[in-house]
Amino acid sequence: MVITIRKLNELRELLKKNLLQLNIATIGFDVLIISTSIIGMIKSIEWINKNTSELKNASVFYYNISEVVDIQIMGWLLLVSCLILLISVFIRTPNEFRLMILGGLVSGLVYFAFGILAVDNASLYATYYNNLINGWVQILIAGMGAIGIWKTKV
């Protein structure tokens, strides 16, 4: 295969044209969704793989929570909702917004539940605030999905 100057110039013009069409705000929002989804998925896999005796050794906080709610079920809820949220980044249809709403609401509620339970059980306030902030971010992502649906209907 021979690469000519003409082919290189065509490739450069194509890249230049495509890069100028990128919306930086959309890229930033997609990176936010991807990063929060991956963090949630990592946390959920840890919750799914731990049984009650392992939780007691890992953290008193998670052990106390496992007495109130089944941490494996919460892990599965968080895993599925974060996976739905992650998929929403790669779908560019109106269904993208529906997936954002579903994934954001469910994962936000799971984070809020853990944040509320962390008030009495966590030894560090960082655990409480981390869960609540993650919950707010997920709810805001769901809100952005609702705004996206509203904008496409108008």
Backbone as numpy.savetxt, mean C-alpha at the origin, in Angstrom:
# Nx Ny Nz CAx CAy CAz Cx Cy Cz
23.68 -6.67 -36.25 22.83 -5.50 -36.25 23.72 -4.26 -36.25
23.50 -3.41 -37.17 24.28 -2.20 -37.30 23.47 -1.04 -36.73
24.08 -0.34 -35.79 23.43 0.84 -35.20 23.96 2.06 -35.93
23.05 2.76 -36.53 23.45 3.95 -37.27 23.13 5.20 -36.46
23.70 6.29 -36.88 23.44 7.57 -36.24 21.96 7.92 -36.37
21.39 7.61 -37.49 19.98 7.91 -37.73 19.09 7.15 -36.74
19.38 5.86 -36.52 18.60 5.06 -35.57 18.76 5.59 -34.15
19.98 5.98 -33.80 20.20 6.55 -32.47 19.42 7.85 -32.29
19.40 8.69 -33.31 18.65 9.95 -33.24 17.15 9.69 -33.12
16.65 8.68 -33.85 15.24 8.32 -33.75 14.90 7.83 -32.35
15.77 7.00 -31.80 15.56 6.51 -30.44 15.59 7.65 -29.43
16.53 8.57 -29.60 16.64 9.72 -28.70 15.38 10.58 -28.77
14.84 10.81 -29.96 13.63 11.61 -30.13 12.42 10.90 -29.52
12.37 9.58 -29.69 11.27 8.81 -29.11 11.30 8.88 -27.59
12.47 8.69 -27.00 12.61 8.78 -25.54 12.29 10.18 -25.05
12.77 11.18 -25.77 12.52 12.56 -25.38 11.02 12.86 -25.40
10.35 12.40 -26.45 8.91 12.61 -26.58 8.15 11.92 -25.45
8.51 10.67 -25.15 7.82 9.92 -24.11 8.12 10.46 -22.71
9.34 10.88 -22.46 9.69 11.43 -21.15 9.00 12.75 -20.89
8.79 13.55 -21.91 8.10 14.82 -21.74 6.63 14.64 -21.43
6.08 13.49 -21.79 4.67 13.23 -21.53 4.40 12.66 -20.14
5.45 12.30 -19.42 5.27 11.74 -18.07 4.79 12.82 -17.11
3.86 12.44 -16.27 3.36 13.34 -15.26 4.06 13.01 -13.94
4.84 13.94 -13.44 5.62 13.69 -12.22 4.73 13.40 -11.02
3.58 14.07 -10.94 2.68 13.83 -9.81 2.14 12.40 -9.84
1.81 11.90 -11.02 1.32 10.53 -11.14 2.41 9.53 -10.76
3.62 9.80 -11.19 4.73 8.91 -10.84 4.94 8.90 -9.33
4.91 10.06 -8.71 5.07 10.14 -7.26 3.97 9.41 -6.52
2.74 9.57 -6.97 1.61 8.90 -6.34 1.72 7.38 -6.50
2.14 6.93 -7.69 2.33 5.50 -7.91 3.44 4.94 -7.02
4.50 5.69 -6.85 5.60 5.25 -5.96 5.10 5.17 -4.52
4.27 6.11 -4.10 3.68 6.06 -2.75 2.84 4.80 -2.58
2.00 4.50 -3.56 1.14 3.31 -3.47 1.99 2.04 -3.45
2.99 1.98 -4.32 3.86 0.80 -4.37 4.58 0.61 -3.05
5.15 1.67 -2.50 5.92 1.53 -1.26 5.03 1.17 -0.08
3.87 1.81 0.06 2.99 1.46 1.18 2.43 0.05 1.02
2.18 -0.37 -0.22 1.68 -1.73 -0.44 2.73 -2.77 -0.07
3.96 -2.53 -0.47 5.02 -3.50 -0.18 5.29 -3.56 1.32
5.29 -2.42 1.99 5.47 -2.42 3.45 4.35 -3.20 4.13
3.12 -2.97 3.69 1.99 -3.71 4.25 2.07 -5.20 3.97
2.53 -5.55 2.77 2.64 -6.97 2.42 3.71 -7.65 3.26
4.82 -6.98 3.49 5.88 -7.55 4.33 5.37 -7.76 5.75
4.68 -6.74 6.28 4.14 -6.84 7.63 3.10 -7.96 7.71
2.25 -8.07 6.70 1.19 -9.09 6.73 1.75 -10.50 6.64
2.77 -10.70 5.83 3.39 -12.03 5.74 3.99 -12.43 7.08
4.55 -11.47 7.77 5.09 -11.75 9.11 3.96 -12.15 10.07
2.84 -11.46 9.99 1.70 -11.79 10.86 1.13 -13.15 10.52
1.08 -13.50 9.25 0.52 -14.79 8.84 1.40 -15.94 9.29
2.70 -15.77 9.24 3.64 -16.85 9.55 3.87 -17.08 11.03
3.47 -16.16 11.88 3.71 -16.31 13.32 2.53 -16.96 14.01
2.82 -17.91 14.90 1.76 -18.43 15.75 1.85 -17.73 17.11
0.93 -18.03 17.99 0.82 -17.30 19.25 2.07 -17.41 20.11
2.69 -18.58 20.15 3.89 -18.73 20.99 5.06 -17.93 20.43
5.16 -17.88 19.10 6.23 -17.07 18.49 5.99 -15.59 18.71
4.72 -15.19 18.73 4.39 -13.78 18.97 4.78 -13.36 20.38
4.63 -14.27 21.33 4.98 -13.95 22.71 6.46 -13.65 22.82
7.29 -14.39 22.07 8.73 -14.16 22.09 9.11 -12.92 21.28
8.35 -12.61 20.25 8.69 -11.47 19.38 8.34 -10.16 20.05
7.12 -10.04 20.57 6.69 -8.77 21.15 5.47 -9.00 22.02
5.46 -8.37 23.16 4.30 -8.46 24.05 3.10 -7.81 23.39
3.36 -6.75 22.62 2.30 -6.05 21.91 1.52 -6.98 21.00
2.21 -7.72 20.15 1.53 -8.63 19.22 0.88 -9.79 19.95
1.48 -10.24 21.03 0.88 -11.31 21.81 -0.43 -10.84 22.43
-0.43 -9.62 23.01 -1.65 -9.09 23.60 -2.74 -8.87 22.54
-2.33 -8.42 21.37 -3.31 -8.23 20.29 -3.87 -9.57 19.84
-3.03 -10.61 19.81 -3.50 -11.92 19.37 -4.54 -12.50 20.32
-4.60 -12.00 21.56 -5.65 -12.42 22.48 -6.98 -11.75 22.17
-6.94 -10.58 21.49 -8.15 -9.84 21.14 -8.67 -10.25 19.76
-7.78 -10.27 18.77 -8.15 -10.64 17.40 -7.14 -11.67 16.89
-7.58 -12.47 15.94 -6.68 -13.44 15.33 -5.73 -12.70 14.40
-4.46 -12.70 14.72 -3.49 -11.92 13.96 -3.26 -12.49 12.56
-3.48 -13.80 12.40 -3.34 -14.39 11.06 -4.45 -13.88 10.13
-5.67 -13.75 10.62 -6.77 -13.23 9.80 -6.50 -11.78 9.43
-6.02 -11.00 10.38 -5.68 -9.60 10.08 -4.54 -9.55 9.07
-3.60 -10.49 9.17 -2.51 -10.55 8.20 -3.01 -10.86 6.80
-3.95 -11.79 6.70 -4.52 -12.11 5.38 -5.30 -10.94 4.82
-6.07 -10.26 5.66 -6.80 -9.07 5.20 -5.84 -8.01 4.68
-4.77 -7.78 5.42 -3.80 -6.77 5.01 -3.07 -7.20 3.74
-2.73 -8.48 3.63 -2.03 -8.97 2.43 -2.89 -8.81 1.18
-4.13 -9.24 1.26 -5.01 -9.16 0.09 -5.29 -7.70 -0.28
-5.55 -6.86 0.71 -5.85 -5.46 0.40 -4.62 -4.73 -0.15
-3.44 -5.03 0.36 -2.23 -4.40 -0.18 -1.92 -4.91 -1.57
-2.22 -6.17 -1.84 -2.04 -6.72 -3.19 -3.00 -6.05 -4.17
-4.25 -5.85 -3.75 -5.22 -5.14 -4.58 -4.74 -3.72 -4.85
-4.22 -3.08 -3.82 -3.71 -1.71 -3.98 -2.51 -1.68 -4.92
-1.65 -2.66 -4.82 -0.48 -2.74 -5.71 -0.92 -2.97 -7.16
-1.90 -3.80 -7.37 -2.39 -4.07 -8.72 -2.99 -2.81 -9.34
-3.59 -1.96 -8.49 -4.22 -0.75 -9.02 -3.23 0.18 -9.72
-1.97 0.08 -9.36 -0.95 0.93 -10.00 -0.75 0.54 -11.45
-0.88 -0.74 -11.75 -0.56 -1.24 -13.08 -1.76 -1.35 -14.01
-2.93 -0.96 -13.53 -4.14 -0.97 -14.36 -4.52 0.48 -14.63
-4.64 0.83 -15.89 -4.97 2.20 -16.26 -6.36 2.25 -16.89
-7.36 1.86 -16.12 -8.76 1.93 -16.52 -9.53 2.52 -15.35
-10.83 2.76 -15.52 -11.62 3.21 -14.36 -11.60 2.22 -13.20
-11.33 0.93 -13.48 -11.23 -0.05 -12.39 -10.06 0.23 -11.47
-9.06 0.96 -11.96 -7.93 1.36 -11.13 -8.41 2.07 -9.88
-9.38 2.95 -10.05 -9.88 3.73 -8.92 -10.69 2.87 -7.95
-11.43 1.93 -8.49 -12.19 1.03 -7.61 -11.25 0.16 -6.78
-10.18 -0.30 -7.40 -9.19 -1.09 -6.66 -8.49 -0.24 -5.60
-8.23 1.03 -5.93 -7.61 1.92 -4.94 -8.52 2.11 -3.73
-9.82 2.27 -3.99 -10.77 2.45 -2.89 -10.84 1.20 -2.03
-11.01 0.04 -2.66 -11.12 -1.21 -1.90 -9.86 -1.51 -1.11
-8.71 -1.48 -1.78 -7.45 -1.78 -1.10 -7.11 -0.76 -0.03
-7.34 0.52 -0.32 -7.03 1.57 0.65 -7.91 1.52 1.89
-9.20 1.28 1.70 -10.11 1.23 2.85 -9.82 0.04 3.76
-9.67 -1.14 3.16 -9.46 -2.35 3.98 -8.13 -2.27 4.71
-7.05 -1.93 3.99 -5.75 -1.87 4.67 -5.71 -0.71 5.67
-6.37 0.40 5.36 -6.43 1.50 6.31 -7.14 1.11 7.59
-8.24 0.36 7.47 -8.96 -0.08 8.66 -8.16 -1.08 9.48
-7.40 -1.95 8.81 -6.54 -2.89 9.55 -5.48 -2.11 10.32
-4.85 -1.14 9.67 -3.85 -0.32 10.36 -4.47 0.45 11.53
-5.66 1.01 11.33 -6.32 1.74 12.41 -6.63 0.81 13.58
-7.09 -0.40 13.28 -7.38 -1.35 14.35 -6.12 -1.63 15.17
-5.00 -1.85 14.49 -3.76 -2.11 15.22 -3.27 -0.86 15.94
-3.50 0.30 15.36 -3.12 1.54 16.03 -3.91 1.76 17.30
-5.21 1.49 17.25 -6.06 1.65 18.43 -5.69 0.64 19.50
-5.43 -0.60 19.08 -5.02 -1.62 20.05 -3.63 -1.33 20.62
-2.82 -0.58 19.90 -1.47 -0.28 20.37 -1.45 0.74 21.49
-2.54 1.47 21.68 -2.56 2.50 22.73 -2.26 1.90 24.09
-2.90 0.79 24.41 -2.70 0.17 25.72 -1.63 -0.89 25.74
-1.30 -1.46 24.58 -0.44 -2.64 24.56 0.99 -2.39 24.12
1.25 -1.35 23.38 2.60 -1.13 22.85 3.48 -0.46 23.88
4.74 -0.85 23.90 5.67 -0.23 24.83 6.26 1.05 24.25
6.17 1.22 22.96 6.66 2.42 22.29 5.50 3.16 21.61
5.48 4.46 21.75 4.45 5.24 21.06 4.65 5.23 19.55
5.86 4.93 19.11 6.15 4.87 17.68 5.28 3.81 17.00
5.00 2.71 17.68 4.14 1.66 17.12 2.74 2.20 16.90
2.24 2.91 17.89 0.91 3.51 17.80 0.83 4.50 16.65
1.77 5.44 16.62 1.75 6.47 15.58 2.03 5.90 14.19
2.91 4.93 14.11 3.21 4.31 12.82 1.96 3.67 12.22
1.23 2.92 13.01 0.02 2.28 12.51 -1.05 3.30 12.14
-1.22 4.33 12.97 -2.23 5.34 12.66 -1.87 6.14 11.41
-0.61 6.49 11.25 -0.20 7.24 10.06 -0.35 6.37 8.81
0.05 5.11 8.90 -0.15 4.19 7.76 -1.64 4.07 7.43
-2.48 4.02 8.45 -3.92 3.96 8.23 -4.44 5.20 7.52
-3.98 6.38 7.96 -4.41 7.62 7.31 -3.94 7.67 5.86
-2.72 7.25 5.59 -2.21 7.26 4.22 -3.06 6.34 3.34
-3.39 5.16 3.85 -4.21 4.23 3.06 -5.61 4.80 2.83
-6.18 5.44 3.82 -7.51 6.05 3.66 -7.43 7.20 2.66
-6.35 7.97 2.69 -6.17 9.05 1.71 -6.05 8.49 0.29
-5.37 7.36 0.14 -5.27 6.72 -1.17 -6.67 6.29 -1.64
-7.48 5.75 -0.73 -8.85 5.39 -1.09 -9.64 6.65 -1.48
-9.42 7.74 -0.77 -10.07 9.00 -1.12 -9.65 9.50 -2.49
-8.38 9.33 -2.83 -7.92 9.72 -4.16 -8.56 8.83 -5.24
-8.82 7.58 -4.91 -9.54 6.72 -5.84 -10.96 7.20 -6.05
-11.62 7.64 -4.97 -12.98 8.17 -5.08 -12.99 9.45 -5.92
-11.99 10.30 -5.72 -11.89 11.53 -6.52 -11.65 11.17 -7.99
-10.83 10.15 -8.23 -10.58 9.70 -9.61 -11.85 9.23 -10.30
-12.69 8.49 -9.57 -13.97 8.05 -10.15 -14.85 9.26 -10.42
-14.90 10.18 -9.48 -15.73 11.37 -9.63 -15.27 12.21 -10.84
-13.97 12.34 -11.02 -13.45 13.13 -12.14 -13.75 12.48 -13.48
-13.75 11.14 -13.53 -14.05 10.48 -14.80 -15.54 10.51 -15.11
-16.38 10.64 -14.11 -17.83 10.71 -14.33 -18.28 12.11 -14.72
-17.52 13.13 -14.36 -17.90 14.52 -14.64 -17.65 14.89 -16.06
